[in-house]
Short mmCIF file of C-alpha atoms and ligand atoms in Angstrom, two decimals:
data_model
loop_
_atom_site.label_atom_id
_atom_site.label_comp_id
_atom_site.label_asym_id
_atom_site.label_seq_id
_atom_site.Cartn_x
_atom_site.Cartn_y
_atom_site.Cartn_z
CA UNK A 1 -4.67 41.30 -17.44
CA UNK A 2 -7.36 44.06 -17.53
CA UNK A 3 -6.10 47.52 -19.07
CA UNK A 4 -8.14 48.36 -15.99
CA UNK A 5 -7.26 46.19 -13.33
CA UNK A 6 -6.58 48.34 -10.26
CA UNK A 7 -9.28 51.05 -11.39
CA UNK A 8 -11.81 50.92 -9.64
CA UNK A 9 -15.05 49.83 -12.09
CA UNK A 10 -17.58 51.99 -12.61
CA UNK A 11 -20.95 51.65 -11.94
CA UNK A 12 -24.45 52.91 -13.42
CA UNK A 13 -27.60 51.57 -11.60
CA UNK A 14 -30.92 52.54 -13.62
CA UNK A 15 -33.62 52.86 -11.28
CA UNK A 16 -33.90 53.78 -7.40
CA UNK A 17 -36.23 51.60 -7.23
CA UNK A 18 -36.32 48.23 -4.84
CA UNK A 19 -33.68 46.79 -6.81
CA UNK A 20 -31.88 48.85 -7.23
CA UNK A 21 -31.23 50.14 -3.90
CA UNK A 22 -30.60 46.99 -2.91
CA UNK A 23 -27.70 47.44 -5.73
CA UNK A 24 -26.36 50.30 -4.50
CA UNK A 25 -26.39 48.72 -0.79
CA UNK A 26 -24.15 46.11 -1.70
CA UNK A 27 -21.99 48.34 -3.90
CA UNK A 28 -21.70 50.76 -1.03
CA UNK A 29 -20.63 47.74 1.35
CA UNK A 30 -17.35 46.69 -1.02
CA UNK A 31 -16.55 50.27 -1.43
CA UNK A 32 -17.56 50.48 -4.55
CA UNK A 33 -18.10 54.58 -6.10
CA UNK A 34 -22.02 53.85 -8.27
CA UNK A 35 -23.95 56.80 -10.10
CA UNK A 36 -28.21 55.53 -9.51
CA UNK A 37 -30.37 57.19 -12.15
CA UNK A 38 -33.96 57.85 -11.49
CA UNK A 39 -36.11 59.06 -13.70
CA UNK A 40 -38.25 60.51 -10.94
CA UNK A 41 -37.80 62.52 -8.32
CA UNK A 42 -38.36 59.51 -6.17
CA UNK A 43 -36.92 57.20 -5.06
CA UNK A 44 -39.37 53.27 -4.04
CA UNK A 45 -40.68 52.30 -7.88
CA UNK A 46 -43.63 50.54 -7.61
CA UNK A 47 -44.74 51.82 -4.09
CA UNK A 48 -43.45 55.60 -5.38
CA UNK A 49 -46.00 55.43 -8.20
CA UNK A 50 -48.70 53.24 -7.14
CA UNK A 51 -51.20 55.18 -4.46
CA UNK A 52 -54.10 53.39 -4.74
CA UNK A 53 -56.58 53.14 -2.19
CA UNK A 54 -56.24 49.42 -0.56
CA UNK A 55 -52.75 48.97 -2.34
CA UNK A 56 -51.40 45.90 0.08
CA UNK A 57 -47.86 43.99 -0.89
CA UNK A 58 -49.25 40.15 -0.75
CA UNK A 59 -46.49 38.91 0.59
CA UNK A 60 -45.83 39.35 4.69
CA UNK A 61 -44.19 42.51 5.19
CA UNK A 62 -41.48 39.99 7.41
CA UNK A 63 -40.65 39.02 4.51
CA UNK A 64 -41.22 41.57 2.26
CA UNK A 65 -37.39 43.63 3.73
CA UNK A 66 -34.27 43.04 2.80
CA UNK A 67 -33.12 40.17 4.57
CA UNK A 68 -30.01 42.44 5.86
CA UNK A 69 -32.66 45.24 7.05
CA UNK A 70 -35.55 43.47 9.86
CA UNK A 71 -38.22 45.85 10.83
CA UNK A 72 -39.60 45.63 13.34
CA UNK A 73 -42.43 48.80 13.09
CA UNK A 74 -44.94 47.07 10.02
CA UNK A 75 -47.96 47.63 11.74
CA UNK A 76 -50.12 44.82 9.84
CA UNK A 77 -48.74 41.07 8.66
CA UNK A 78 -49.52 42.33 5.27
CA UNK A 79 -47.94 46.06 4.77
CA UNK A 80 -50.25 48.66 3.08
CA UNK A 81 -47.78 50.45 0.50
CA UNK A 82 -47.54 53.78 1.92
CA UNK A 83 -45.72 52.00 4.71
CA UNK A 84 -43.80 50.11 2.12
CA UNK A 85 -42.44 53.12 0.83
CA UNK A 86 -41.84 54.70 3.61
CA UNK A 87 -39.31 51.53 4.65
CA UNK A 88 -37.42 52.05 1.36
CA UNK A 89 -36.96 55.94 2.32
CA UNK A 90 -35.41 55.16 5.43
CA UNK A 91 -33.70 52.87 4.59
CA UNK A 92 -32.10 54.70 1.59
CA UNK A 93 -30.88 57.72 4.76
CA UNK A 94 -29.87 55.19 6.64
CA UNK A 95 -27.11 53.38 3.98
CA UNK A 96 -27.09 57.39 2.53
CA UNK A 97 -27.61 56.39 -0.70
CA UNK A 98 -29.41 59.25 -1.28
CA UNK A 99 -26.13 61.72 -2.76
CA UNK A 100 -25.55 58.76 -4.81
CA UNK A 101 -29.65 59.81 -6.78
CA UNK A 102 -29.72 61.31 -10.06
CA UNK A 103 -33.39 62.12 -9.85
CA UNK A 104 -34.71 63.45 -12.89
CA UNK A 105 -32.67 61.28 -15.27
CA UNK A 106 -34.20 59.09 -17.33
CA UNK A 107 -31.68 57.02 -19.35
CA UNK A 108 -32.68 56.87 -22.40
CA UNK A 109 -29.57 55.55 -24.49
CA UNK A 110 -26.84 52.67 -24.01
CA UNK A 111 -24.42 51.42 -25.75
CA UNK A 112 -21.58 48.56 -25.59
CA UNK A 113 -18.17 49.79 -27.17
CA UNK A 114 -16.73 46.15 -27.55
CA UNK A 115 -12.79 48.00 -27.90
CA UNK A 116 -13.05 49.73 -24.68
CA UNK A 117 -15.11 47.33 -23.25
CA UNK A 118 -17.94 50.58 -21.40
CA UNK A 119 -21.27 51.29 -21.85
CA UNK A 120 -21.87 55.34 -22.93
CA UNK A 121 -25.08 55.97 -21.23
CA UNK A 122 -27.33 58.79 -22.02
CA UNK A 123 -30.41 60.48 -20.31
CA UNK A 124 -32.84 62.63 -22.02
CA UNK A 125 -30.94 65.60 -21.43
CA UNK A 126 -28.52 64.37 -23.64
CA UNK A 127 -26.00 64.12 -21.53
CA UNK A 128 -23.81 61.73 -21.86
CA UNK A 129 -21.47 59.35 -19.30
CA UNK A 130 -19.43 56.41 -18.94
CA UNK A 131 -19.45 52.85 -17.20
CA UNK A 132 -17.46 49.76 -16.69
CA UNK A 133 -21.04 47.96 -15.54
CA UNK A 134 -25.09 48.12 -15.92
CA UNK A 135 -27.12 47.00 -13.41
CA UNK A 136 -30.88 47.25 -14.94
CA UNK A 137 -33.12 47.94 -12.12
CA UNK A 138 -36.03 49.13 -13.81
CA UNK A 139 -38.69 47.04 -12.67
CA UNK A 140 -41.04 44.90 -14.50
CA UNK A 141 -44.98 45.69 -13.95
CA UNK A 142 -43.49 49.88 -15.20
CA UNK A 143 -45.61 50.84 -18.02
CA UNK A 144 -50.09 51.00 -17.60
CA UNK A 145 -51.12 48.76 -19.98
CA UNK A 146 -54.22 50.81 -20.98
CA UNK A 147 -57.51 49.08 -22.29
CA UNK A 148 -58.45 50.06 -25.98
CA UNK A 149 -62.28 51.13 -25.35
CA UNK A 150 -63.95 53.09 -28.68
CA UNK A 151 -64.94 56.40 -27.22
CA UNK A 152 -62.82 56.25 -23.49
CA UNK A 153 -60.83 59.90 -23.49
CA UNK A 154 -64.31 61.45 -23.72
CA UNK A 155 -65.78 60.44 -20.81
CA UNK A 156 -65.98 63.83 -18.52
CA UNK A 157 -65.37 62.54 -15.17
CA UNK A 158 -61.65 61.65 -14.37
CA UNK A 159 -60.64 58.30 -16.41
CA UNK A 160 -57.43 56.77 -14.90
CA UNK A 161 -55.16 53.99 -14.76
CA UNK A 162 -53.91 52.94 -10.71
CA UNK A 163 -50.61 53.67 -11.63
CA UNK A 164 -51.40 57.22 -11.52
CA UNK A 165 -54.43 57.64 -8.91
CA UNK A 166 -56.44 60.76 -9.20
CA UNK A 167 -56.55 61.81 -6.19
CA UNK A 168 -58.80 64.58 -7.08
CA UNK A 169 -60.98 61.87 -8.39
CA UNK A 170 -64.49 61.96 -6.87
CA UNK A 171 -64.95 58.32 -5.25
CA UNK A 172 -66.81 59.13 -1.26
CA UNK A 173 -70.70 59.39 -2.35
CA UNK A 174 -69.80 58.86 -6.01
CA UNK A 175 -70.85 56.40 -8.77
CA UNK A 176 -67.62 54.87 -9.33
CA UNK A 177 -66.76 52.23 -11.86
CA UNK A 178 -63.44 50.47 -11.81
CA UNK A 179 -62.16 48.18 -14.70
CA UNK A 180 -60.11 44.88 -13.97
CA UNK A 181 -60.11 42.85 -12.18
CA UNK A 182 -55.83 42.25 -11.01
CA UNK A 183 -54.81 41.91 -7.79
CA UNK A 184 -55.28 45.41 -8.23
CA UNK A 185 -58.89 45.59 -9.22
CA UNK A 186 -59.82 43.54 -6.72
CA UNK A 187 -58.15 45.08 -3.54
CA UNK A 188 -59.51 48.28 -5.01
CA UNK A 189 -62.85 46.95 -4.57
CA UNK A 190 -62.13 46.21 -1.15
CA UNK A 191 -60.88 49.62 -0.09
CA UNK A 192 -63.40 52.15 -1.60
CA UNK A 193 -66.80 49.87 -1.41
CA UNK A 194 -67.91 51.44 1.82
CA UNK A 195 -66.91 54.98 0.80
CA UNK A 196 -68.59 55.17 -2.81
CA UNK A 197 -72.61 55.25 -3.22
CA UNK A 198 -72.04 52.30 -5.65
CA UNK A 199 -69.71 50.88 -7.51
CA UNK A 200 -70.00 48.91 -10.94
CA UNK A 201 -66.82 46.21 -11.44
CA UNK A 202 -66.46 45.77 -15.37
CA UNK A 203 -65.06 42.51 -15.02
CA UNK A 204 -64.04 40.65 -17.67
CA UNK A 205 -62.55 37.35 -16.49
CA UNK A 206 -63.31 36.71 -12.78
CA UNK A 207 -60.31 35.32 -11.14
CA UNK A 208 -59.57 32.20 -8.07
CA UNK A 209 -59.94 34.21 -4.63
CA UNK A 210 -56.92 32.30 -1.82
CA UNK A 211 -57.86 33.25 1.05
CA UNK A 212 -55.80 34.53 3.66
CA UNK A 213 -55.76 35.88 7.27
CA UNK A 214 -54.51 40.07 7.85
CA UNK A 215 -54.34 40.71 10.88
CA UNK A 216 -52.86 43.95 12.77
CA UNK A 217 -48.90 43.81 14.84
CA UNK A 218 -49.92 45.40 18.32
CA UNK A 219 -47.48 48.19 20.18
CA UNK A 220 -45.53 45.34 22.53
CA UNK A 221 -45.58 42.95 19.46
CA UNK A 222 -43.24 45.78 18.30
CA UNK A 223 -41.16 46.48 21.00
CA UNK A 224 -40.32 42.92 20.96
CA UNK A 225 -39.57 42.66 16.99
CA UNK A 226 -37.05 45.74 17.99
CA UNK A 227 -35.56 43.72 21.15
CA UNK A 228 -35.53 40.60 19.34
CA UNK A 229 -35.54 40.10 15.78
CA UNK A 230 -35.11 36.94 15.88
CA UNK A 231 -38.78 36.73 16.27
CA UNK A 232 -38.90 38.76 13.18
CA UNK A 233 -36.52 36.23 11.63
CA UNK A 234 -38.83 33.25 12.59
CA UNK A 235 -41.33 34.99 10.56
CA UNK A 236 -39.21 35.73 7.92
CA UNK A 237 -38.01 31.24 7.70
CA UNK A 238 -41.59 30.65 8.84
CA UNK A 239 -43.15 26.89 7.06
CA UNK A 240 -46.08 30.52 7.54
CA UNK A 241 -44.64 31.55 4.76
CA UNK A 242 -41.22 30.08 2.84
CA UNK A 243 -43.40 26.73 3.37
CA UNK A 244 -45.74 28.38 1.20
CA UNK A 245 -43.25 29.37 -0.87
CA UNK A 246 -41.79 26.11 -1.55
CA UNK A 247 -45.59 24.26 -1.47
CA UNK A 248 -46.76 26.87 -4.15
CA UNK A 249 -43.78 26.34 -6.31
CA UNK A 250 -43.98 23.06 -6.38
CA UNK A 251 -48.00 23.11 -6.95
CA UNK A 252 -47.32 25.17 -10.02
CA UNK A 253 -44.98 23.16 -11.15
CA UNK A 254 -46.09 20.06 -11.02
CA UNK A 255 -49.96 20.51 -11.96
CA UNK A 256 -52.03 17.40 -11.37
CA UNK A 257 -49.44 17.21 -7.55
CA UNK A 258 -51.39 17.28 -4.00
CA UNK A 259 -50.47 20.89 -3.66
CA UNK A 260 -52.25 22.75 -6.62
CA UNK A 261 -54.98 20.13 -5.74
CA UNK A 262 -55.14 22.46 -1.97
CA UNK A 263 -54.96 25.20 -3.39
CA UNK A 264 -57.77 25.01 -6.03
CA UNK A 265 -59.29 23.33 -3.46
CA UNK A 266 -58.67 26.05 -1.24
CA UNK A 267 -59.84 28.48 -3.95
CA UNK A 268 -63.38 26.67 -4.46
CA UNK A 269 -64.07 25.96 -1.25
CA UNK A 270 -64.02 30.12 -0.29
CA UNK A 271 -66.00 30.55 -3.01
CA UNK A 272 -68.19 28.67 -2.61
CA UNK A 273 -68.12 29.42 1.31
CA UNK A 274 -68.15 32.49 0.49
CA UNK A 275 -70.52 33.99 -1.39
CA UNK A 276 -74.42 34.02 -0.67
CA UNK A 277 -76.59 34.82 -3.58
CA UNK A 278 -75.78 31.96 -6.55
CA UNK A 279 -75.89 34.50 -9.24
CA UNK A 280 -73.38 36.58 -7.86
CA UNK A 281 -71.34 32.87 -6.88
CA UNK A 282 -71.74 32.55 -10.53
CA UNK A 283 -70.89 35.52 -12.28
CA UNK A 284 -67.26 34.82 -9.89
CA UNK A 285 -66.93 32.28 -11.44
CA UNK A 286 -63.72 31.05 -13.06
CA UNK A 287 -63.47 28.79 -16.23
CA UNK A 288 -59.89 28.16 -15.89
CA UNK A 289 -57.51 26.41 -13.35
CA UNK A 290 -56.31 28.68 -9.80
CA UNK A 291 -52.97 30.08 -10.32
CA UNK A 292 -53.57 29.71 -13.79
CA UNK A 293 -54.24 33.80 -13.05
CA UNK A 294 -51.47 35.47 -10.97
CA UNK A 295 -53.46 34.21 -7.99
CA UNK A 296 -54.70 36.75 -5.24
CA UNK A 297 -54.66 36.66 -1.75
CA UNK A 298 -57.50 38.51 -0.36
CA UNK A 299 -59.11 38.43 2.74
CA UNK A 300 -61.70 40.56 2.37
CA UNK A 301 -62.70 41.02 -0.76
CA UNK A 302 -65.53 38.36 -0.91
CA UNK A 303 -66.48 41.10 1.70
CA UNK A 304 -66.87 43.54 -0.39
CA UNK A 305 -68.65 42.85 -2.88
CA UNK A 306 -71.88 41.00 -1.55
CA UNK A 307 -72.15 44.85 -0.39
CA UNK A 308 -75.17 46.23 -1.65
CA UNK A 309 -73.14 49.11 -3.30
CA UNK A 310 -70.73 47.38 -5.37
CA UNK A 311 -72.27 45.11 -9.27
CA UNK A 312 -69.98 42.91 -10.81
CA UNK A 313 -71.06 44.08 -14.48
CA UNK A 314 -69.79 40.87 -16.63
CA UNK A 315 -71.48 41.83 -20.30
CA UNK A 316 -68.80 43.15 -22.89
CA UNK A 317 -68.00 47.23 -22.48
CA UNK A 318 -69.12 48.76 -26.07
CA UNK A 319 -67.79 52.39 -25.34
CA UNK A 320 -67.16 54.74 -23.44
CA UNK A 321 -69.28 58.33 -22.91
CA UNK A 322 -69.49 61.66 -21.64
CA UNK A 323 -71.87 60.39 -18.39
CA UNK A 324 -70.08 56.27 -18.05
CA UNK A 325 -70.15 53.04 -19.56
CA UNK A 326 -72.13 52.24 -22.42
CA UNK A 327 -72.75 47.38 -22.42
CA UNK A 328 -72.86 45.93 -25.84
CA UNK A 329 -76.19 45.61 -24.20
CA UNK A 330 -77.51 48.29 -24.93
CA UNK A 331 -77.00 49.33 -19.84
CA UNK A 332 -76.00 52.00 -19.15
CA UNK A 333 -74.51 52.64 -16.02
CA UNK A 334 -74.01 56.20 -15.19
CA UNK A 335 -70.61 57.25 -13.17
CA UNK A 336 -68.30 60.00 -12.30
CA UNK A 337 -65.11 58.52 -11.99
CA UNK A 338 -63.78 55.52 -14.06
CA UNK A 339 -60.78 53.09 -13.19
CA UNK A 340 -58.65 51.70 -15.12
CA UNK A 341 -57.09 48.11 -12.98
CA UNK A 342 -56.32 47.05 -16.78
CA UNK A 343 -52.34 45.96 -16.07
CA UNK A 344 -48.84 46.34 -17.32
CA UNK A 345 -46.73 46.22 -20.45
CA UNK A 346 -45.19 43.49 -18.63
CA UNK A 347 -42.36 42.74 -21.67
CA UNK A 348 -40.77 46.61 -21.47
CA UNK A 349 -38.59 45.89 -18.83
CA UNK A 350 -35.39 49.41 -19.27
CA UNK A 351 -37.82 49.88 -22.23
CA UNK A 352 -37.95 51.87 -24.29
CA UNK A 353 -34.58 52.88 -23.21
CA UNK A 354 -32.73 51.82 -26.88
CA UNK A 355 -29.79 49.00 -24.97
CA UNK A 356 -27.42 48.33 -27.62
CA UNK A 357 -24.54 46.03 -27.71
CA UNK A 358 -21.73 44.10 -29.36
CA UNK A 359 -21.63 43.84 -32.68
CA UNK A 360 -24.26 46.38 -32.59
CA UNK A 361 -26.99 44.29 -31.48
CA UNK A 362 -30.46 45.99 -30.37
CA UNK A 363 -32.03 44.55 -26.85
CA UNK A 364 -35.32 45.06 -28.64
CA UNK A 365 -33.74 42.53 -31.57
CA UNK A 366 -32.68 40.42 -29.13
CA UNK A 367 -35.83 40.33 -27.04
CA UNK A 368 -37.76 40.80 -31.35
CA UNK A 369 -39.78 36.76 -30.40
CA UNK A 370 -39.73 36.97 -26.52
CA UNK A 371 -38.17 39.43 -23.44
CA UNK A 372 -35.34 36.27 -22.01
CA UNK A 373 -32.45 36.84 -19.78
CA UNK A 374 -29.90 34.22 -18.68
CA UNK A 375 -31.19 33.14 -15.98
CA UNK A 376 -32.36 36.49 -15.88
CA UNK A 377 -30.24 38.38 -14.96
CA UNK A 378 -27.40 37.99 -17.91
CA UNK A 379 -27.86 39.08 -21.91
CA UNK A 380 -25.64 36.65 -24.75
CA UNK A 381 -23.82 39.65 -26.30
CA UNK A 382 -24.78 42.72 -24.21
CA UNK A 383 -21.07 42.31 -21.85
CA UNK A 384 -21.03 43.32 -17.99
CA UNK A 385 -25.31 44.07 -18.30
CA UNK A 386 -26.94 43.01 -14.70
CA UNK A 387 -30.80 42.77 -14.72
CA UNK A 388 -32.62 42.59 -11.38
CA UNK A 389 -35.77 41.30 -11.70
CA UNK A 390 -35.13 40.34 -15.15
CA UNK A 391 -37.69 38.04 -18.31
CA UNK A 392 -38.14 34.90 -16.49
CA UNK A 393 -37.50 35.49 -13.23
CA UNK A 394 -40.10 33.83 -10.59
CA UNK A 395 -41.70 37.76 -10.68
CA UNK A 396 -45.14 36.87 -8.50
CA UNK A 397 -44.42 33.66 -7.42
CA UNK A 398 -42.72 34.94 -3.92
CA UNK A 399 -41.14 38.15 -2.71
CA UNK A 400 -39.05 40.28 -5.54
CA UNK A 401 -37.09 41.15 -3.03
CA UNK A 402 -35.61 37.53 -1.58
CA UNK A 403 -35.37 37.22 -5.28
CA UNK A 404 -33.22 40.40 -6.06
CA UNK A 405 -30.82 40.00 -3.14
CA UNK A 406 -30.21 35.98 -4.97
CA UNK A 407 -30.01 37.76 -8.29
CA UNK A 408 -27.32 39.86 -6.60
CA UNK A 409 -25.66 37.45 -5.22
CA UNK A 410 -25.06 35.83 -8.82
CA UNK A 411 -24.24 39.50 -10.28
CA UNK A 412 -21.31 39.84 -8.16
CA UNK A 413 -19.57 37.21 -8.60
CA UNK A 414 -19.77 37.89 -12.12
CA UNK A 415 -18.49 41.45 -11.34
CA UNK A 416 -15.68 39.61 -9.16
CA UNK A 417 -14.25 38.28 -12.54
CA UNK A 418 -13.89 41.95 -13.31
CA UNK A 419 -12.69 43.18 -10.17
CA UNK A 420 -9.82 40.39 -9.68
CA UNK A 421 -8.85 41.82 -13.81
CA UNK A 422 -9.45 37.90 -15.33
CA UNK A 423 -11.04 39.96 -18.75
CA UNK A 424 -12.59 43.27 -19.00
CA UNK A 425 -16.32 42.12 -20.09
CA UNK A 426 -18.40 39.76 -19.42
CA UNK A 427 -21.15 37.72 -20.99
CA UNK A 428 -22.43 34.29 -21.27
CA UNK A 429 -22.05 32.37 -24.28
CA UNK A 430 -25.00 32.72 -26.98
CA UNK A 431 -24.55 28.48 -26.95
CA UNK A 432 -25.79 28.22 -22.94
CA UNK A 433 -28.13 30.95 -23.29
CA UNK A 434 -30.04 28.68 -26.08
CA UNK A 435 -29.31 25.98 -23.87
CA UNK A 436 -31.46 27.17 -21.36
CA UNK A 437 -34.16 29.51 -22.89
CA UNK A 438 -35.02 26.05 -24.30
CA UNK A 439 -34.88 23.98 -21.25
CA UNK A 440 -36.90 27.00 -19.41
CA UNK A 441 -40.13 27.15 -22.43
CA UNK A 442 -40.30 23.55 -22.50
CA UNK A 443 -40.54 24.14 -18.38
CA UNK A 444 -42.83 26.39 -18.34
CA UNK A 445 -45.73 25.25 -21.23
CA UNK A 446 -46.17 22.86 -18.30
CA UNK A 447 -46.17 24.83 -15.74
CA UNK A 448 -49.92 26.06 -15.15
CA UNK A 449 -49.56 29.33 -16.15
CA UNK A 450 -49.07 27.77 -19.43
CA UNK A 451 -52.48 25.78 -18.72
CA UNK A 452 -55.43 27.38 -20.69
CA UNK A 453 -55.91 30.99 -19.52
CA UNK A 454 -55.36 34.68 -20.56
CA UNK A 455 -52.49 37.06 -18.13
CA UNK A 456 -49.34 39.12 -18.33
CA UNK A 457 -46.70 36.03 -17.63
CA UNK A 458 -47.36 34.53 -21.29
CA UNK A 459 -45.18 36.37 -23.92
CA UNK A 460 -46.35 37.10 -27.60
CA UNK A 461 -46.56 33.21 -28.44
CA UNK A 462 -48.42 32.31 -25.45
CA UNK A 463 -45.71 30.68 -23.29
CA UNK A 464 -44.74 31.52 -19.78
CA UNK A 465 -42.45 34.55 -19.50
CA UNK A 466 -42.01 33.19 -15.32
CA UNK A 467 -39.34 30.84 -14.53
CA UNK A 468 -40.38 27.16 -14.19
CA UNK A 469 -39.22 25.56 -12.06
CA UNK A 470 -39.01 25.16 -7.90
CA UNK A 471 -38.07 28.13 -5.10
CA UNK A 472 -35.33 25.92 -3.94
CA UNK A 473 -33.85 25.52 -8.38
CA UNK A 474 -33.87 29.55 -7.79
CA UNK A 475 -32.32 29.20 -4.66
CA UNK A 476 -29.32 26.30 -6.00
CA UNK A 477 -29.10 28.37 -9.29
CA UNK A 478 -28.20 31.79 -7.90
CA UNK A 479 -25.67 30.56 -5.40
CA UNK A 480 -22.71 30.35 -8.18
CA UNK A 481 -22.71 31.23 -11.72
CA UNK A 482 -21.70 28.20 -14.08
CA UNK A 483 -18.66 30.00 -15.11
CA UNK A 484 -18.78 27.90 -18.20
CA UNK A 485 -21.89 29.13 -18.95
CA UNK A 486 -19.63 32.63 -19.62
CA UNK A 487 -17.22 33.93 -21.67
CA UNK A 488 -14.90 36.58 -19.89
CA UNK A 489 -13.16 38.62 -23.18
CA UNK A 490 -10.06 41.10 -22.18
P1 NAP B 501 -53.64 41.93 -14.19
O1 NAP B 501 -53.66 41.24 -13.10
O2 NAP B 501 -53.29 42.51 -15.35
O3 NAP B 501 -54.94 42.69 -14.67
C1 NAP B 501 -55.43 43.66 -14.97
C2 NAP B 501 -57.00 43.33 -15.03
O4 NAP B 501 -57.86 44.41 -16.12
C3 NAP B 501 -57.59 42.05 -15.49
O5 NAP B 501 -59.44 42.03 -15.12
C4 NAP B 501 -57.95 41.94 -17.24
O6 NAP B 501 -59.20 40.92 -17.83
C5 NAP B 501 -58.83 43.16 -17.28
N1 NAP B 501 -58.54 44.41 -18.46
C6 NAP B 501 -57.45 43.99 -19.93
N2 NAP B 501 -57.73 45.66 -20.48
C7 NAP B 501 -59.43 44.86 -20.59
C8 NAP B 501 -60.18 45.64 -20.78
N3 NAP B 501 -59.46 46.60 -22.52
N4 NAP B 501 -61.45 45.65 -20.94
C9 NAP B 501 -61.94 45.13 -19.28
N5 NAP B 501 -60.42 43.98 -18.92
C10 NAP B 501 -58.92 44.38 -19.05
O7 NAP B 501 -53.27 43.82 -13.89
P2 NAP B 501 -53.10 44.79 -11.75
O8 NAP B 501 -54.37 43.78 -11.66
O9 NAP B 501 -52.66 45.32 -11.97
O10 NAP B 501 -52.27 43.20 -11.71
C11 NAP B 501 -50.79 43.28 -11.86
C12 NAP B 501 -49.69 42.20 -11.40
O11 NAP B 501 -49.29 43.46 -10.26
C13 NAP B 501 -50.09 41.42 -10.67
O12 NAP B 501 -50.43 40.59 -11.24
C14 NAP B 501 -49.63 41.13 -9.04
O13 NAP B 501 -48.62 40.37 -9.79
C15 NAP B 501 -48.80 42.35 -8.87
N6 NAP B 501 -49.70 43.25 -8.29
C16 NAP B 501 -48.95 42.83 -6.63
C17 NAP B 501 -49.94 43.37 -5.61
C18 NAP B 501 -49.58 42.74 -4.47
O14 NAP B 501 -49.65 43.16 -3.90
N7 NAP B 501 -48.45 42.48 -4.04
C19 NAP B 501 -50.88 44.22 -6.15
C20 NAP B 501 -51.26 44.97 -6.94
C21 NAP B 501 -50.15 43.84 -8.33
P3 NAP B 501 -58.91 39.87 -18.35
O15 NAP B 501 -58.48 38.78 -16.83
O16 NAP B 501 -59.65 39.49 -19.02
O17 NAP B 501 -58.02 39.87 -19.54
#
């Protein structure tokens, strides 16, 4: 019987973004005490850090909410980043989570003590606290990836990453350069093309664009949502959303199947029918398969890019000079502002915090080949350490909130073992995880993400880092942890 049976477990949640808030609400529901450690001064994670013009979540707003906290107030089918931040602020207040959050508290180290079965958490200030359970909810696309372009530091005007938006930077009637064509860069082109004097969009690789409808909800519709939450559920669980998710995960796992053909055809027709200028059309035509890079959903990019104020530059950047960007062919683009939509270091997760598990094993060592976690949630050798939106999960395939909620259900059942006093520490066995990882890698290589393109989905060895199975397989896996894959120790 556990020495801790009968005493409340002590929980640390790292990060006050969507997933950390979820964990806090769920623990509060169980009457558990916890502390959330947040390095910034506000909640919100991604939605706090990203404030660029055009920021919109490409998951339908009513599906990008907690299942237990529907929100009738969304202004449109796809919500803006600002609205989403407001939603999380409201939820945090409604559930009175804020007093349990330590702001300005960056976790720098987590050290497991096997004899005591507890984690020592160290903050940047040097302060230490001890916990039984750690929930790592520190986000995925978190650390900006800065491009290595000679002379970048010499640029005379503002040059900044999209997750560090500079509100003082000239955009209106200015000469603006934008490097990067992922979801972020595409959304920014869409938002600022009518504001700038001219916009040079530096495109290293073109993107397939999946056309989706965007529309505003009327006040009458919002009133109806308020009066009858079943109307919200009808959207959230509609074939429009869940059906699309199922079809999408079927497509990425059966890459020559009918669902993938439909995606490819929709993207191709979008390009063929939307872009008038044949030169621009060829510039925008990818040479890899649709959805190999993270598929871009847009209702307005192809209109925006045909604004004469926008020039798509496909040449190689030689270097940055104080006044602009010099191309390898000698062309010079004079710029007032340079925006870097160059993505994120997708392999960091809770790092740079140093995490040390059993027998001195570090996360850096365990992840030396690639970041991994058992079913994206737990790690052998790191007991009582649970990840929300950790490595190998279906990030990018459907609503991250949906993913985190299902992961929480799985985690909660493992924590229940500790609550019931069946032991003091729970972790997957190395053998079970090795088996999972072997199957996952084999499946991942055959997904569309491994079909021949570069992207943040690929790990250092070119293996797609994502969940390689269907939505239903994820649902099934998260319903109940297979306890034979876990070791519970006293
Ligand atoms: P990203 O998808 O990684 O795109 C980075 C872009 O920068 C790519 O076009 C890349 O070109 C380019 N790039 C990087 N280094 C470069 C260099 N040195 N020179 C020239 N170009 C360079 O990053 P992101 O657009 O920020 O999006 C990241 C992810 O965030 C998305 O895939 C999505 O999952 C998420 N996101 C979601 C939403 C949403 O609506 N839900 C919105 C924004 C972002 P290459 O392709 O040639 O490498």
